[in-house]
């Protein structure tokens, strides 16, 4: 094999590795961001209040009339602190699962659902629409919903373990 062929072969291998791991940066970004968001909410006493500056209650009351689905906001306002804790724990669990690559498609679907609900309520009135980051997060979750975490994940280890047992 000539030196040129060796270089071409190595480049082909690197390209294939890049394609296999293309979703890894997205997975890390979304995982870290959702873990941070969940922890930030859980440690912010102002956020975990029914009323007052920076509270989930005031935030939800502020977006209620301009949201796409006011009934969703009304539901959250029945127990704003419980909703805030549920949201934060959901973000934390989604982030940890995606980082570990465990039940990645399910976790990504959870992240997409959280992002969708925030887009339809909190950031619905962002104009132009691309200023609202929740829509961007929703779209970012979709590749992970579709593809999961085929490499460098607990999902892939579980799959390979199962295939060895059945072989």
PDB file of C-alpha atoms in Angstrom:
ATOM      1  CA  UNK A   1       0.000   0.000   0.000  1.00  0.00           C
ATOM      2  CA  UNK A   2       1.397   3.380  -0.981  1.00  0.00           C
ATOM      3  CA  UNK A   3       1.801   6.263   1.444  1.00  0.00           C
ATOM      4  CA  UNK A   4      -1.012   8.105  -0.350  1.00  0.00           C
ATOM      5  CA  UNK A   5      -3.316   5.103   0.061  1.00  0.00           C
ATOM      6  CA  UNK A   6      -2.423   4.880   3.765  1.00  0.00           C
ATOM      7  CA  UNK A   7      -3.231   8.556   4.286  1.00  0.00           C
ATOM      8  CA  UNK A   8      -6.509   8.206   2.362  1.00  0.00           C
ATOM      9  CA  UNK A   9      -7.426   5.119   4.410  1.00  0.00           C
ATOM     10  CA  UNK A  10      -6.641   6.918   7.691  1.00  0.00           C
ATOM     11  CA  UNK A  11      -8.695   9.953   6.617  1.00  0.00           C
ATOM     12  CA  UNK A  12     -11.575   7.651   5.747  1.00  0.00           C
ATOM     13  CA  UNK A  13     -11.375   6.043   9.201  1.00  0.00           C
ATOM     14  CA  UNK A  14     -11.317   9.462  10.896  1.00  0.00           C
ATOM     15  CA  UNK A  15     -14.292  10.609   8.825  1.00  0.00           C
ATOM     16  CA  UNK A  16     -16.226   7.461   9.799  1.00  0.00           C
ATOM     17  CA  UNK A  17     -15.392   8.026  13.479  1.00  0.00           C
ATOM     18  CA  UNK A  18     -16.574  11.632  13.169  1.00  0.00           C
ATOM     19  CA  UNK A  19     -19.870  10.503  11.694  1.00  0.00           C
ATOM     20  CA  UNK A  20     -20.335   7.861  14.427  1.00  0.00           C
ATOM     21  CA  UNK A  21     -19.737  10.400  17.184  1.00  0.00           C
ATOM     22  CA  UNK A  22     -21.457  13.395  15.560  1.00  0.00           C
ATOM     23  CA  UNK A  23     -24.177  13.605  18.212  1.00  0.00           C
ATOM     24  CA  UNK A  24     -21.786  13.410  21.168  1.00  0.00           C
ATOM     25  CA  UNK A  25     -21.168  17.210  21.420  1.00  0.00           C
ATOM     26  CA  UNK A  26     -24.922  17.834  21.290  1.00  0.00           C
ATOM     27  CA  UNK A  27     -25.524  15.159  23.920  1.00  0.00           C
ATOM     28  CA  UNK A  28     -22.897  16.675  26.229  1.00  0.00           C
ATOM     29  CA  UNK A  29     -24.172  20.224  25.733  1.00  0.00           C
ATOM     30  CA  UNK A  30     -27.817  19.352  26.364  1.00  0.00           C
ATOM     31  CA  UNK A  31     -26.957  17.067  29.282  1.00  0.00           C
ATOM     32  CA  UNK A  32     -24.771  19.630  31.047  1.00  0.00           C
ATOM     33  CA  UNK A  33     -27.256  22.432  30.341  1.00  0.00           C
ATOM     34  CA  UNK A  34     -30.223  20.511  31.741  1.00  0.00           C
ATOM     35  CA  UNK A  35     -28.278  19.322  34.810  1.00  0.00           C
ATOM     36  CA  UNK A  36     -27.238  22.920  35.452  1.00  0.00           C
ATOM     37  CA  UNK A  37     -30.779  24.224  34.896  1.00  0.00           C
ATOM     38  CA  UNK A  38     -32.239  21.666  37.288  1.00  0.00           C
ATOM     39  CA  UNK A  39     -29.651  22.295  40.001  1.00  0.00           C
ATOM     40  CA  UNK A  40     -29.967  26.067  39.556  1.00  0.00           C
ATOM     41  CA  UNK A  41     -33.712  25.885  40.106  1.00  0.00           C
ATOM     42  CA  UNK A  42     -33.478  23.491  43.059  1.00  0.00           C
ATOM     43  CA  UNK A  43     -30.969  25.721  44.857  1.00  0.00           C
ATOM     44  CA  UNK A  44     -32.744  29.028  44.191  1.00  0.00           C
ATOM     45  CA  UNK A  45     -35.082  29.716  47.101  1.00  0.00           C
ATOM     46  CA  UNK A  46     -36.587  32.715  45.283  1.00  0.00           C
ATOM     47  CA  UNK A  47     -37.512  30.536  42.284  1.00  0.00           C
ATOM     48  CA  UNK A  48     -39.030  27.867  44.526  1.00  0.00           C
ATOM     49  CA  UNK A  49     -41.634  30.295  45.878  1.00  0.00           C
ATOM     50  CA  UNK A  50     -45.266  30.843  44.996  1.00  0.00           C
ATOM     51  CA  UNK A  51     -44.763  34.615  44.837  1.00  0.00           C
ATOM     52  CA  UNK A  52     -42.110  37.309  44.996  1.00  0.00           C
ATOM     53  CA  UNK A  53     -39.295  38.510  42.760  1.00  0.00           C
ATOM     54  CA  UNK A  54     -37.816  35.667  40.744  1.00  0.00           C
ATOM     55  CA  UNK A  55     -40.462  33.157  41.844  1.00  0.00           C
ATOM     56  CA  UNK A  56     -42.010  30.520  39.635  1.00  0.00           C
ATOM     57  CA  UNK A  57     -45.417  31.841  40.650  1.00  0.00           C
ATOM     58  CA  UNK A  58     -44.720  35.381  39.461  1.00  0.00           C
ATOM     59  CA  UNK A  59     -43.094  34.087  36.290  1.00  0.00           C
ATOM     60  CA  UNK A  60     -46.106  31.925  35.435  1.00  0.00           C
ATOM     61  CA  UNK A  61     -48.612  34.662  36.265  1.00  0.00           C
ATOM     62  CA  UNK A  62     -46.581  37.021  34.059  1.00  0.00           C
ATOM     63  CA  UNK A  63     -46.725  34.771  30.998  1.00  0.00           C
ATOM     64  CA  UNK A  64     -50.217  33.354  31.484  1.00  0.00           C
ATOM     65  CA  UNK A  65     -52.135  35.696  29.184  1.00  0.00           C
ATOM     66  CA  UNK A  66     -49.537  35.677  26.413  1.00  0.00           C
ATOM     67  CA  UNK A  67     -48.835  31.935  26.345  1.00  0.00           C
ATOM     68  CA  UNK A  68     -50.053  29.660  23.568  1.00  0.00           C
ATOM     69  CA  UNK A  69     -51.813  27.428  26.105  1.00  0.00           C
ATOM     70  CA  UNK A  70     -53.005  29.452  29.126  1.00  0.00           C
ATOM     71  CA  UNK A  71     -54.643  26.335  30.570  1.00  0.00           C
ATOM     72  CA  UNK A  72     -51.192  24.763  30.906  1.00  0.00           C
ATOM     73  CA  UNK A  73     -50.035  27.771  32.914  1.00  0.00           C
ATOM     74  CA  UNK A  74     -53.219  27.604  35.019  1.00  0.00           C
ATOM     75  CA  UNK A  75     -52.423  23.972  35.793  1.00  0.00           C
ATOM     76  CA  UNK A  76     -48.931  24.919  36.971  1.00  0.00           C
ATOM     77  CA  UNK A  77     -50.332  27.770  39.040  1.00  0.00           C
ATOM     78  CA  UNK A  78     -52.484  25.359  41.077  1.00  0.00           C
ATOM     79  CA  UNK A  79     -49.267  24.283  42.829  1.00  0.00           C
ATOM     80  CA  UNK A  80     -46.461  26.539  41.603  1.00  0.00           C
ATOM     81  CA  UNK A  81     -43.802  25.283  44.025  1.00  0.00           C
ATOM     82  CA  UNK A  82     -44.631  21.647  43.273  1.00  0.00           C
ATOM     83  CA  UNK A  83     -44.492  22.432  39.566  1.00  0.00           C
ATOM     84  CA  UNK A  84     -41.116  24.165  39.996  1.00  0.00           C
ATOM     85  CA  UNK A  85     -39.692  21.164  41.851  1.00  0.00           C
ATOM     86  CA  UNK A  86     -41.101  18.772  39.241  1.00  0.00           C
ATOM     87  CA  UNK A  87     -39.610  20.859  36.436  1.00  0.00           C
ATOM     88  CA  UNK A  88     -36.206  21.062  38.127  1.00  0.00           C
ATOM     89  CA  UNK A  89     -36.076  17.353  38.970  1.00  0.00           C
ATOM     90  CA  UNK A  90     -37.193  16.549  35.417  1.00  0.00           C
ATOM     91  CA  UNK A  91     -34.406  18.691  33.970  1.00  0.00           C
ATOM     92  CA  UNK A  92     -31.865  17.115  36.303  1.00  0.00           C
ATOM     93  CA  UNK A  93     -32.911  13.532  35.489  1.00  0.00           C
ATOM     94  CA  UNK A  94     -33.046  14.201  31.745  1.00  0.00           C
ATOM     95  CA  UNK A  95     -29.605  15.805  31.836  1.00  0.00           C
ATOM     96  CA  UNK A  96     -28.017  12.991  33.840  1.00  0.00           C
ATOM     97  CA  UNK A  97     -29.578  10.281  31.673  1.00  0.00           C
ATOM     98  CA  UNK A  98     -28.441  11.944  28.447  1.00  0.00           C
ATOM     99  CA  UNK A  99     -24.910  12.458  29.777  1.00  0.00           C
ATOM    100  CA  UNK A 100     -24.701   8.802  30.787  1.00  0.00           C
ATOM    101  CA  UNK A 101     -26.410   7.679  27.609  1.00  0.00           C
ATOM    102  CA  UNK A 102     -28.984   5.711  29.582  1.00  0.00           C
ATOM    103  CA  UNK A 103     -32.443   5.358  28.022  1.00  0.00           C
ATOM    104  CA  UNK A 104     -31.276   8.201  25.825  1.00  0.00           C
ATOM    105  CA  UNK A 105     -34.228   8.317  23.455  1.00  0.00           C
ATOM    106  CA  UNK A 106     -36.680   8.378  26.340  1.00  0.00           C
ATOM    107  CA  UNK A 107     -34.639  11.015  28.195  1.00  0.00           C
ATOM    108  CA  UNK A 108     -34.358  13.111  25.030  1.00  0.00           C
ATOM    109  CA  UNK A 109     -38.120  12.847  24.553  1.00  0.00           C
ATOM    110  CA  UNK A 110     -38.491  14.128  28.125  1.00  0.00           C
ATOM    111  CA  UNK A 111     -36.130  17.004  27.351  1.00  0.00           C
ATOM    112  CA  UNK A 112     -38.092  17.786  24.194  1.00  0.00           C
ATOM    113  CA  UNK A 113     -41.349  17.740  26.161  1.00  0.00           C
ATOM    114  CA  UNK A 114     -39.922  20.120  28.777  1.00  0.00           C
ATOM    115  CA  UNK A 115     -38.636  22.427  26.027  1.00  0.00           C
ATOM    116  CA  UNK A 116     -41.961  22.282  24.177  1.00  0.00           C
ATOM    117  CA  UNK A 117     -43.933  23.162  27.300  1.00  0.00           C
ATOM    118  CA  UNK A 118     -41.579  26.065  28.081  1.00  0.00           C
ATOM    119  CA  UNK A 119     -41.778  27.301  24.491  1.00  0.00           C
ATOM    120  CA  UNK A 120     -45.590  27.209  24.498  1.00  0.00           C
ATOM    121  CA  UNK A 121     -45.758  29.075  27.799  1.00  0.00           C
ATOM    122  CA  UNK A 122     -42.713  31.098  28.828  1.00  0.00           C
ATOM    123  CA  UNK A 123     -41.063  31.985  25.519  1.00  0.00           C
ATOM    124  CA  UNK A 124     -44.080  31.894  23.199  1.00  0.00           C
ATOM    125  CA  UNK A 125     -44.108  35.669  22.669  1.00  0.00           C
ATOM    126  CA  UNK A 126     -40.426  35.964  21.715  1.00  0.00           C
ATOM    127  CA  UNK A 127     -40.286  38.055  18.548  1.00  0.00           C
ATOM    128  CA  UNK A 128     -38.859  37.106  16.168  1.00  0.00           C
ATOM    129  CA  UNK A 129     -39.433  33.469  17.110  1.00  0.00           C
ATOM    130  CA  UNK A 130     -35.733  32.564  16.975  1.00  0.00           C
ATOM    131  CA  UNK A 131     -35.044  34.756  20.005  1.00  0.00           C
ATOM    132  CA  UNK A 132     -36.912  32.203  22.114  1.00  0.00           C
ATOM    133  CA  UNK A 133     -34.322  29.631  23.169  1.00  0.00           C
ATOM    134  CA  UNK A 134     -36.856  26.962  24.189  1.00  0.00           C
ATOM    135  CA  UNK A 135     -37.760  26.330  20.548  1.00  0.00           C
ATOM    136  CA  UNK A 136     -34.064  25.858  19.743  1.00  0.00           C
ATOM    137  CA  UNK A 137     -33.723  23.369  22.616  1.00  0.00           C
ATOM    138  CA  UNK A 138     -36.790  21.513  21.362  1.00  0.00           C
ATOM    139  CA  UNK A 139     -35.209  21.154  17.919  1.00  0.00           C
ATOM    140  CA  UNK A 140     -31.847  20.168  19.456  1.00  0.00           C
ATOM    141  CA  UNK A 141     -33.443  17.277  21.337  1.00  0.00           C
ATOM    142  CA  UNK A 142     -34.976  15.747  18.204  1.00  0.00           C
ATOM    143  CA  UNK A 143     -31.770  14.164  16.771  1.00  0.00           C
ATOM    144  CA  UNK A 144     -31.249  12.403  20.109  1.00  0.00           C
ATOM    145  CA  UNK A 145     -34.873  11.246  20.133  1.00  0.00           C
ATOM    146  CA  UNK A 146     -34.350   9.782  16.661  1.00  0.00           C
ATOM    147  CA  UNK A 147     -30.846   8.352  17.027  1.00  0.00           C
ATOM    148  CA  UNK A 148     -30.339   7.822  20.744  1.00  0.00           C
ATOM    149  CA  UNK A 149     -26.746   7.451  21.934  1.00  0.00           C
ATOM    150  CA  UNK A 150     -25.227   4.640  19.885  1.00  0.00           C
ATOM    151  CA  UNK A 151     -21.649   5.250  21.083  1.00  0.00           C
ATOM    152  CA  UNK A 152     -19.961   6.069  24.369  1.00  0.00           C
ATOM    153  CA  UNK A 153     -23.130   5.358  26.337  1.00  0.00           C
ATOM    154  CA  UNK A 154     -24.653   2.943  28.792  1.00  0.00           C
ATOM    155  CA  UNK A 155     -27.254   2.158  26.120  1.00  0.00           C
ATOM    156  CA  UNK A 156     -24.530   0.856  23.783  1.00  0.00           C
ATOM    157  CA  UNK A 157     -22.934  -1.192  26.576  1.00  0.00           C
ATOM    158  CA  UNK A 158     -26.282  -2.755  27.431  1.00  0.00           C
ATOM    159  CA  UNK A 159     -26.912  -3.545  23.750  1.00  0.00           C
ATOM    160  CA  UNK A 160     -23.488  -5.155  23.291  1.00  0.00           C
ATOM    161  CA  UNK A 161     -23.914  -7.138  26.517  1.00  0.00           C
ATOM    162  CA  UNK A 162     -27.291  -8.457  25.329  1.00  0.00           C
ATOM    163  CA  UNK A 163     -25.937  -9.366  21.899  1.00  0.00           C
ATOM    164  CA  UNK A 164     -23.027 -11.308  23.474  1.00  0.00           C
ATOM    165  CA  UNK A 165     -25.468 -13.270  25.646  1.00  0.00           C
ATOM    166  CA  UNK A 166     -27.657 -14.190  22.689  1.00  0.00           C
ATOM    167  CA  UNK A 167     -24.725 -15.133  20.444  1.00  0.00           C
TER     168      UNK A 167
END
